[in-house]
Short mmCIF file of C-alpha atoms in Angstrom, two decimals:
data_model
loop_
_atom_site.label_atom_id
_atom_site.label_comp_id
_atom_site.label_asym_id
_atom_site.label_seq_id
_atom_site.Cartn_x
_atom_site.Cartn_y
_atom_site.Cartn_z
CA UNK I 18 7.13 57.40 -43.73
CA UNK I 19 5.66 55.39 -40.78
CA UNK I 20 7.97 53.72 -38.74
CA UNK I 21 6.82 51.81 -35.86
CA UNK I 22 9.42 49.28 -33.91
CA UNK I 23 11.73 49.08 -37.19
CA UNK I 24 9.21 48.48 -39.27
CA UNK I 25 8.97 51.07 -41.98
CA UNK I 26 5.96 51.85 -44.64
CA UNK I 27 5.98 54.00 -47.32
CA UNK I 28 2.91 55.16 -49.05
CA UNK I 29 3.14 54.91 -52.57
CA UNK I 30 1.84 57.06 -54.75
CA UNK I 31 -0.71 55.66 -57.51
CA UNK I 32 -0.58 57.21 -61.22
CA UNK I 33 -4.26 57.10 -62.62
CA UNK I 34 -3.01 55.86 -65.83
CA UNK I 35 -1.19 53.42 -65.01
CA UNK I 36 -3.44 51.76 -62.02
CA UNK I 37 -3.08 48.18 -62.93
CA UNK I 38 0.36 48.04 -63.13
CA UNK I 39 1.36 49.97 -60.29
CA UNK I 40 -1.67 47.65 -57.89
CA UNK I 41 0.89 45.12 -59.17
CA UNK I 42 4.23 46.36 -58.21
CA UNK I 43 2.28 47.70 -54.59
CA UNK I 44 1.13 43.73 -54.39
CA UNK I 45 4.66 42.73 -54.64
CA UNK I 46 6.40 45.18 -52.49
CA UNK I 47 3.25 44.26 -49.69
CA UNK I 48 4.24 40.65 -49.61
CA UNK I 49 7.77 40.92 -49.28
CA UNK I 50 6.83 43.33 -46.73
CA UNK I 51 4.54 40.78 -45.16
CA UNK I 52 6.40 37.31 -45.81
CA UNK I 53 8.87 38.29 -42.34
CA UNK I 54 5.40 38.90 -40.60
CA UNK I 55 3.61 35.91 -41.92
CA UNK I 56 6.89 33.19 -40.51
CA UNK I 57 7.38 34.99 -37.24
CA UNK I 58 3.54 35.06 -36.38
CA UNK I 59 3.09 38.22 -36.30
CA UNK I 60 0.82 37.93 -39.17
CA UNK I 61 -1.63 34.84 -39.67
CA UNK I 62 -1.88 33.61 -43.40
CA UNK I 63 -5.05 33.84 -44.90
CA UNK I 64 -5.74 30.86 -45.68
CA UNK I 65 -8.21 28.86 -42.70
CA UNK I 66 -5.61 29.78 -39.95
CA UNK I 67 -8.23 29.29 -37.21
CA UNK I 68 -9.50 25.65 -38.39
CA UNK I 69 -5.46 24.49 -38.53
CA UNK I 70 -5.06 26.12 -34.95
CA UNK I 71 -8.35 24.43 -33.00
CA UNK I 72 -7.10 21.31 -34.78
CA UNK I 73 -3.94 21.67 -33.39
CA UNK I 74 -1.84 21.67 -36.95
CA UNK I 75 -0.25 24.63 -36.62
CA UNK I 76 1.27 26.84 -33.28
CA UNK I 77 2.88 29.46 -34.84
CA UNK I 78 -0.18 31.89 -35.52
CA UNK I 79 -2.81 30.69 -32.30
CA UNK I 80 -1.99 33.26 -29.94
CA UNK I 81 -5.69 35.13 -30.40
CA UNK I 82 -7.39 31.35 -30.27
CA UNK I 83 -5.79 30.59 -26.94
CA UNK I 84 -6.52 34.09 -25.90
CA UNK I 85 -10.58 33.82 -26.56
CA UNK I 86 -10.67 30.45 -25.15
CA UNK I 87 -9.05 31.13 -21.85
CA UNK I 88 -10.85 34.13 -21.37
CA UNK I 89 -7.26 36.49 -21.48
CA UNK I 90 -7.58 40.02 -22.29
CA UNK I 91 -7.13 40.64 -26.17
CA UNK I 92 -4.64 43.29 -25.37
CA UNK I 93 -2.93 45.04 -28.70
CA UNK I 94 -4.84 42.76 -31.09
CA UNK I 95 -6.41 44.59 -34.36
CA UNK I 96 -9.03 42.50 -36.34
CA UNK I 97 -8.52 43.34 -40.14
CA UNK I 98 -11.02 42.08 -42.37
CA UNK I 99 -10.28 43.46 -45.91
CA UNK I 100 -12.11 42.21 -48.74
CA UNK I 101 -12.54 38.54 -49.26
CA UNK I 102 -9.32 37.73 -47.84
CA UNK I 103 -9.13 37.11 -43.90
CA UNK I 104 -6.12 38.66 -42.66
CA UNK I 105 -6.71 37.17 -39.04
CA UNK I 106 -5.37 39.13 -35.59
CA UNK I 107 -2.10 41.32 -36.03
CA UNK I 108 -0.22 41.21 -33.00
CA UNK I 109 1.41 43.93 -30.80
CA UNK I 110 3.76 42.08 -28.26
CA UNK I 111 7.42 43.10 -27.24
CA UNK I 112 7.03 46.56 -29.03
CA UNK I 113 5.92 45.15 -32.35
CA UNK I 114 2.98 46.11 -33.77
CA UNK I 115 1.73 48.51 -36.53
CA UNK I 116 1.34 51.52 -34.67
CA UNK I 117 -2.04 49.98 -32.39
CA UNK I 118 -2.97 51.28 -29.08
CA UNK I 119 -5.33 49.84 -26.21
CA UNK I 120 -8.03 51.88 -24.75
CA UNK I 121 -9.83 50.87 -21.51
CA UNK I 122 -13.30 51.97 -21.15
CA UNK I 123 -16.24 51.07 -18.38
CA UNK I 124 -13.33 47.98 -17.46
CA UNK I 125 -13.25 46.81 -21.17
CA UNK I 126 -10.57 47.05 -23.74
CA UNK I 127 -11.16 48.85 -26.67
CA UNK I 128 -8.85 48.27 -29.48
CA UNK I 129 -8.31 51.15 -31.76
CA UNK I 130 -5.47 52.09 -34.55
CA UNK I 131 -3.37 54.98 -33.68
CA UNK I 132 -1.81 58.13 -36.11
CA UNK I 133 0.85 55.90 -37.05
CA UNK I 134 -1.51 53.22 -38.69
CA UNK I 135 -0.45 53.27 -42.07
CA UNK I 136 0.26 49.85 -43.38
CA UNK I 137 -2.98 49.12 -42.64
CA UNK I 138 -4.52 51.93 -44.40
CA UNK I 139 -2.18 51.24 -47.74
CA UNK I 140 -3.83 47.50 -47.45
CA UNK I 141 -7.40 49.06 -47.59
CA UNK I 142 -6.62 51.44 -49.86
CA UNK I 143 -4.76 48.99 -52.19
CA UNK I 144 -7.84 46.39 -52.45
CA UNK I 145 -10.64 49.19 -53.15
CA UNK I 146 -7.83 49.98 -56.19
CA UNK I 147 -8.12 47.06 -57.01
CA UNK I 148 -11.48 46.17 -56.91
CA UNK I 149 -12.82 49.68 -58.56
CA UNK I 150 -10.29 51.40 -60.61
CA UNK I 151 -10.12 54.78 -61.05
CA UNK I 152 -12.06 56.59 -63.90
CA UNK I 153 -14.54 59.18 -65.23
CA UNK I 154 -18.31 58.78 -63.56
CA UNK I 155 -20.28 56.15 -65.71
CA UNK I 156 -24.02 57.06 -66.12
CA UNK I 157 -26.80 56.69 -68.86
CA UNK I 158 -29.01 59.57 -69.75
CA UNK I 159 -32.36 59.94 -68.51
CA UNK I 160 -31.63 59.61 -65.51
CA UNK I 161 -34.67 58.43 -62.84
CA UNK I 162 -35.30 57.85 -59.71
CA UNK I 163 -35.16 53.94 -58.36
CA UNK I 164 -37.82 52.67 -55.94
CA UNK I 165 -37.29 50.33 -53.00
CA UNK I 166 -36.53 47.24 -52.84
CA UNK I 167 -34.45 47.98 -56.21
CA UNK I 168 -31.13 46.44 -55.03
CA UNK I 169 -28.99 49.08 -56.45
CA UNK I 170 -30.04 51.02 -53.37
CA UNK I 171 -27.88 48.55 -51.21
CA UNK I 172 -24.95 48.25 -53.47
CA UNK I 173 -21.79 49.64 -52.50
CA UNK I 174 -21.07 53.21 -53.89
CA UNK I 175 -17.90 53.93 -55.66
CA UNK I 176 -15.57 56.44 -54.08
CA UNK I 177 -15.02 59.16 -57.21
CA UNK I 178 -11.82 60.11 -58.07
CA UNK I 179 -11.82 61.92 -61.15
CA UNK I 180 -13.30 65.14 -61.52
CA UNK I 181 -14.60 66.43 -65.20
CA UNK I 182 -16.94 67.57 -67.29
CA UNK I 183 -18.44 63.82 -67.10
CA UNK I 184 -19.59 64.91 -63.25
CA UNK I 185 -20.45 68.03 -63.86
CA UNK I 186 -23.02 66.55 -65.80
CA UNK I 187 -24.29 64.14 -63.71
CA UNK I 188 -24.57 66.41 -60.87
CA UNK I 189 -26.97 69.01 -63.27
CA UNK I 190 -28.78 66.29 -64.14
CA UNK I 191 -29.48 64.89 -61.07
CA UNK I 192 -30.80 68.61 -59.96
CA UNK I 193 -33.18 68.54 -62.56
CA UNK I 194 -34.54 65.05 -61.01
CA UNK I 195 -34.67 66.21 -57.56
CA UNK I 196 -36.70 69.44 -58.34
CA UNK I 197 -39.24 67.66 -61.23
CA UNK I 198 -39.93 65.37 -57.71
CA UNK I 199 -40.24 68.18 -55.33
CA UNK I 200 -37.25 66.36 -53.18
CA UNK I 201 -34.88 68.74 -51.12
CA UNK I 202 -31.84 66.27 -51.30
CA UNK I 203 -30.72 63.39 -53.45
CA UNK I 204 -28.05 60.76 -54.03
CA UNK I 205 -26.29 58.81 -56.53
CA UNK I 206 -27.35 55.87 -55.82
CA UNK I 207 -31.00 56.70 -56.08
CA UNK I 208 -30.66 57.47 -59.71
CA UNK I 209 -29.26 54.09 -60.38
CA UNK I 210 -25.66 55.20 -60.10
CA UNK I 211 -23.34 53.72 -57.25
CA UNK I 212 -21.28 56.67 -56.45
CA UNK I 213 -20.14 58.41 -53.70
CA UNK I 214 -22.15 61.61 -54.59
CA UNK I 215 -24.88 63.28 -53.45
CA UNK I 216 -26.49 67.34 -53.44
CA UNK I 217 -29.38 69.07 -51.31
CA UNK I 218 -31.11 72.26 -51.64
CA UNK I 219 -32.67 73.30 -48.46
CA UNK I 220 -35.51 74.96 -49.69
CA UNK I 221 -36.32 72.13 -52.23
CA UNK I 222 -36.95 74.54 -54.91
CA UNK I 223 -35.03 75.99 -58.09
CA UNK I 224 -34.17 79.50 -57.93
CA UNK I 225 -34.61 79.38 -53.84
CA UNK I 226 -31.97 78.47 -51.50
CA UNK I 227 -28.12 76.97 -52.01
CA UNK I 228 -27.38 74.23 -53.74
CA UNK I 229 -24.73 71.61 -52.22
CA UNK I 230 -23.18 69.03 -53.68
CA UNK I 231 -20.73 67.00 -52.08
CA UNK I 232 -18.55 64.55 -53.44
CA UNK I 233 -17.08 61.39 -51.20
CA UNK I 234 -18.39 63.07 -47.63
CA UNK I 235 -17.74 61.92 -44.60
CA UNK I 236 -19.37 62.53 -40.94
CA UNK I 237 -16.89 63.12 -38.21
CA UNK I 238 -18.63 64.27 -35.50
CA UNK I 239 -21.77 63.69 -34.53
CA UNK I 240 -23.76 65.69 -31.79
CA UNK I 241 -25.05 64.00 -28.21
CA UNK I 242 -28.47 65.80 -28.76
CA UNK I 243 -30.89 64.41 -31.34
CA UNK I 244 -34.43 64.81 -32.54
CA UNK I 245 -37.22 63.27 -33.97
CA UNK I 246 -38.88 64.30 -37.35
CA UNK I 247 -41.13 62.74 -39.59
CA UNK I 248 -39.20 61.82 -43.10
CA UNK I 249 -40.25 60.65 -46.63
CA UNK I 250 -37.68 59.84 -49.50
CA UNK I 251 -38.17 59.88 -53.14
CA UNK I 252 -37.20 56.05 -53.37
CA UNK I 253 -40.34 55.51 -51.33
CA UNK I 254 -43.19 57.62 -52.73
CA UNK I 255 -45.59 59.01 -49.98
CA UNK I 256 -44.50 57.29 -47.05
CA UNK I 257 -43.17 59.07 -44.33
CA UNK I 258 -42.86 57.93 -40.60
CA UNK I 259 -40.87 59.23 -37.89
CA UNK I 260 -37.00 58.95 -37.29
CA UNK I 261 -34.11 59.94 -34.84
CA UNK I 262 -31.29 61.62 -35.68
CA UNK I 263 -28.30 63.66 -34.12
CA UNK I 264 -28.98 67.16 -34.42
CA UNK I 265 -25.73 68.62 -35.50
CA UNK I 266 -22.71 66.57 -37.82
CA UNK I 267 -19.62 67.96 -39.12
CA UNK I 268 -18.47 66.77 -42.63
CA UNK I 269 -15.39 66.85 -44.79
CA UNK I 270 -16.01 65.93 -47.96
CA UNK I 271 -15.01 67.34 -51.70
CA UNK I 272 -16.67 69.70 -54.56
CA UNK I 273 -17.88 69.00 -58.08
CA UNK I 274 -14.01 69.65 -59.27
CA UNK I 275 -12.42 68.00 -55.94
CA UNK I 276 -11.66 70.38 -53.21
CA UNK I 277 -11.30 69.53 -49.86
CA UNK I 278 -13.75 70.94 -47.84
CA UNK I 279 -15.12 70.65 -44.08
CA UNK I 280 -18.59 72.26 -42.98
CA UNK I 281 -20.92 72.17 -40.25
CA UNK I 282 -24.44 71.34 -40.25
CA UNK I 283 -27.50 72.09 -38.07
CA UNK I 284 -31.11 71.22 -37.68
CA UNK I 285 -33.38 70.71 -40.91
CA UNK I 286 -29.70 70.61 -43.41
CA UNK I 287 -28.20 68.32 -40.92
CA UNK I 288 -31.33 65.65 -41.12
CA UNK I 289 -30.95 66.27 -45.26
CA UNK I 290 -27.49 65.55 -45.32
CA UNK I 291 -27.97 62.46 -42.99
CA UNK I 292 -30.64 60.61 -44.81
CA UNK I 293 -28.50 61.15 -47.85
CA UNK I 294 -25.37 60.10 -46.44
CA UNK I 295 -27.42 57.10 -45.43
CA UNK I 296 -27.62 56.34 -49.09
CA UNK I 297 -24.18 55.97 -49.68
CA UNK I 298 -23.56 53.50 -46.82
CA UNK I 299 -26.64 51.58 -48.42
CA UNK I 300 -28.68 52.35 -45.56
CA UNK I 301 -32.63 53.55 -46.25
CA UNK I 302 -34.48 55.44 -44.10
CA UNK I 303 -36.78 52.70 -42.56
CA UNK I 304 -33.77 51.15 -41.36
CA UNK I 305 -33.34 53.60 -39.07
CA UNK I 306 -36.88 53.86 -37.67
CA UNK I 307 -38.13 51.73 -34.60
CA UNK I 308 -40.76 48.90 -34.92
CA UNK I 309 -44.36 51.51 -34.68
CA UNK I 310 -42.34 53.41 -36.60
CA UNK I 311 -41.89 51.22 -39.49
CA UNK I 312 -45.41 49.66 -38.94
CA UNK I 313 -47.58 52.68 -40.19
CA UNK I 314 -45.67 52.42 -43.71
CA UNK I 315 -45.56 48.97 -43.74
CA UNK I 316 -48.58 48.49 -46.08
CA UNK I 317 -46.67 50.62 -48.75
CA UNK I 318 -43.45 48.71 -48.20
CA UNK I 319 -45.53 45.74 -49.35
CA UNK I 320 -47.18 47.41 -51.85
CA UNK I 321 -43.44 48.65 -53.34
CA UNK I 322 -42.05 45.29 -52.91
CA UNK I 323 -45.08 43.47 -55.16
CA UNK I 324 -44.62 46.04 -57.52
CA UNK I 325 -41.10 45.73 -58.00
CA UNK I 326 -41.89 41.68 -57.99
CA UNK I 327 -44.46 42.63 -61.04
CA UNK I 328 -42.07 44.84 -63.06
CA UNK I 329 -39.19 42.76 -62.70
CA UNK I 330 -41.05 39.17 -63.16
CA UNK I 331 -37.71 38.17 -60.20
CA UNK I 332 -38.60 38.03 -56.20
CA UNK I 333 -37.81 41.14 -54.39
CA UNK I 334 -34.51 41.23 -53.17
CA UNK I 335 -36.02 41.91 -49.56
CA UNK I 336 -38.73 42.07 -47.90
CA UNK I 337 -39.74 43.81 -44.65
CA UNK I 338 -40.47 41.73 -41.61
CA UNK I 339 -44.44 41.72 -41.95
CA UNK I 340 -45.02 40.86 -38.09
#
């Protein structure tokens, strides 16, 4: 239980068969929660709070407006933006709050969430519920890989939570598409499924090396010292241009049949797991490169972009800056 000021949250525990109705009964219990928030202040409502404040209809919830525009401090405030909804500036005055902390750094105040940040989480948590429910990995046989600017390579990537046979699958399958390419890594995404998955062998090769596959990874830490390499990607045949990344990361993340692991990476398996970690946050590898960088591939960007215009008979869904 988090308790922070008398305010206590309890995170509930979701049943994978009965999603919908429990999202429900957590929707309930959150705004009953919320309602003593929303008519004290503490919490704006979502609906255009800042236009009603700078027009001067409502007083209750403008603390953060006349904050900004008198230049005060935003001590103890937390921005939460989750989903569609705009849940405004939280406020920690008097020893309310949900568990936020201020951080001063180089004279400026950083605002960050501390341990005891739960309510917050259980919001997040409760709209990607709600938005992708859980169930077994979805995917059509053969699988291929998608070329840039296909815009399933921006979309956002399921997290997975339920570990089968259905997986299992997927994952062999996408091993036999990374070695028919000679690639050393791939992800989800780049076979046209929006998952949070991805696998690497090192020495790109079947029989050779270790296989990884890691399911829903995450980077927490990151090392100061970085390098520069030169990097292609099977999503953009035969271009490859440099790019700068840390050298080392550490990852948690879970296997094919979703255990909790941690593991650290260094050198040519760190830049691997990177650019396919990139993948999964929608983010391609030219993104990352500077300006020359970008403009000694730029004639096959263009190239990849008029093809997919061709193919798909619709304009490409973006285009790189041709300056």
């Amino acid at each position: 239980m988090y308790t922070n000021a008398g305010l206590s949250v309890r995170p509930w525990v979701i049943s994978q068969t009965a999603v919908a109705s429990t999202s429900v009964t957590r929707l309930s219990k959150w705004a009953s929660m919320a309602s003593p928030l929303f008519s004290a202040g503490l919490l704006p409502t979502p609906s255009s709070s800042r236009e009603s404040c700078r027009e001067g209809r409502i007083s209750g919830n403008c603390e953060w407006e006349r904050r900004r525009n008198s230049g005060i401090k935003r001590v103890g405030l937390l921005r939460a933006k989750l989903g569609r909804g705009d849940f405004g500036w939280i406020r920690k005055q008097n020893g309310l709050g949900l568990g936020l902390q201020t951080q001063v750094k180089d004279g400026r105040d950083l605002l960050v969430p501390s341990a005891r940040r739960g309510f917050l989480t259980e919001l997040q948590s409760l709209r990607e519920e709600t938005e992708n429910p859980p169930g077994p990995v979805e995917f059509e046989s053969p699988l291929g890989v998608i070329l840039y600017p296909d815009p399933r390579l921006r979309k956002k990537n399921k997290k997975i939570s339920v570990f089968d046979e259905r997986l299992q699958e997927l994952v062999t399958e996408m091993f036999d598409v990374m070695y028919k390419t000679d690639g050393v890594g791939l992800s989800a995404p780049q076979v046209g499924v929006n998952v949070q998955l991805m696998l690497y062998n090192p020495e790109g090769e079947r029989g050779k090396g270790q296989e990884y596959v890691l399911v829903n990874p995450k980077i927490v830490k990151y090392s100061k010292q970085r390098d520069i390499f030169k990097e292609g990607c099977l999503s953009f045949p035969e271009l490859e241009a440099d790019v700068e990344r840390p050298l080392n990361v550490r990852v948690e993340a879970q296997d094919v049949k979703g255990k909790k692991f941690a593991i650290s990476l260094k050198g040519w398996q760190a830049r691997i797991f990177q650019h396919e970690y990139d993948h999964l946050e929608g983010i391609l590898f030219h993104d990352r490169m500077t300006t020359e960088a970008v403009s000694t591939i730029l004639p096959g960007l263009v190239q990849l972009e008029e093809a997919y215009e061709k193919a798909s008979g619709l304009p490409a869904p973006e285009k790189v800056n041709r300056v």
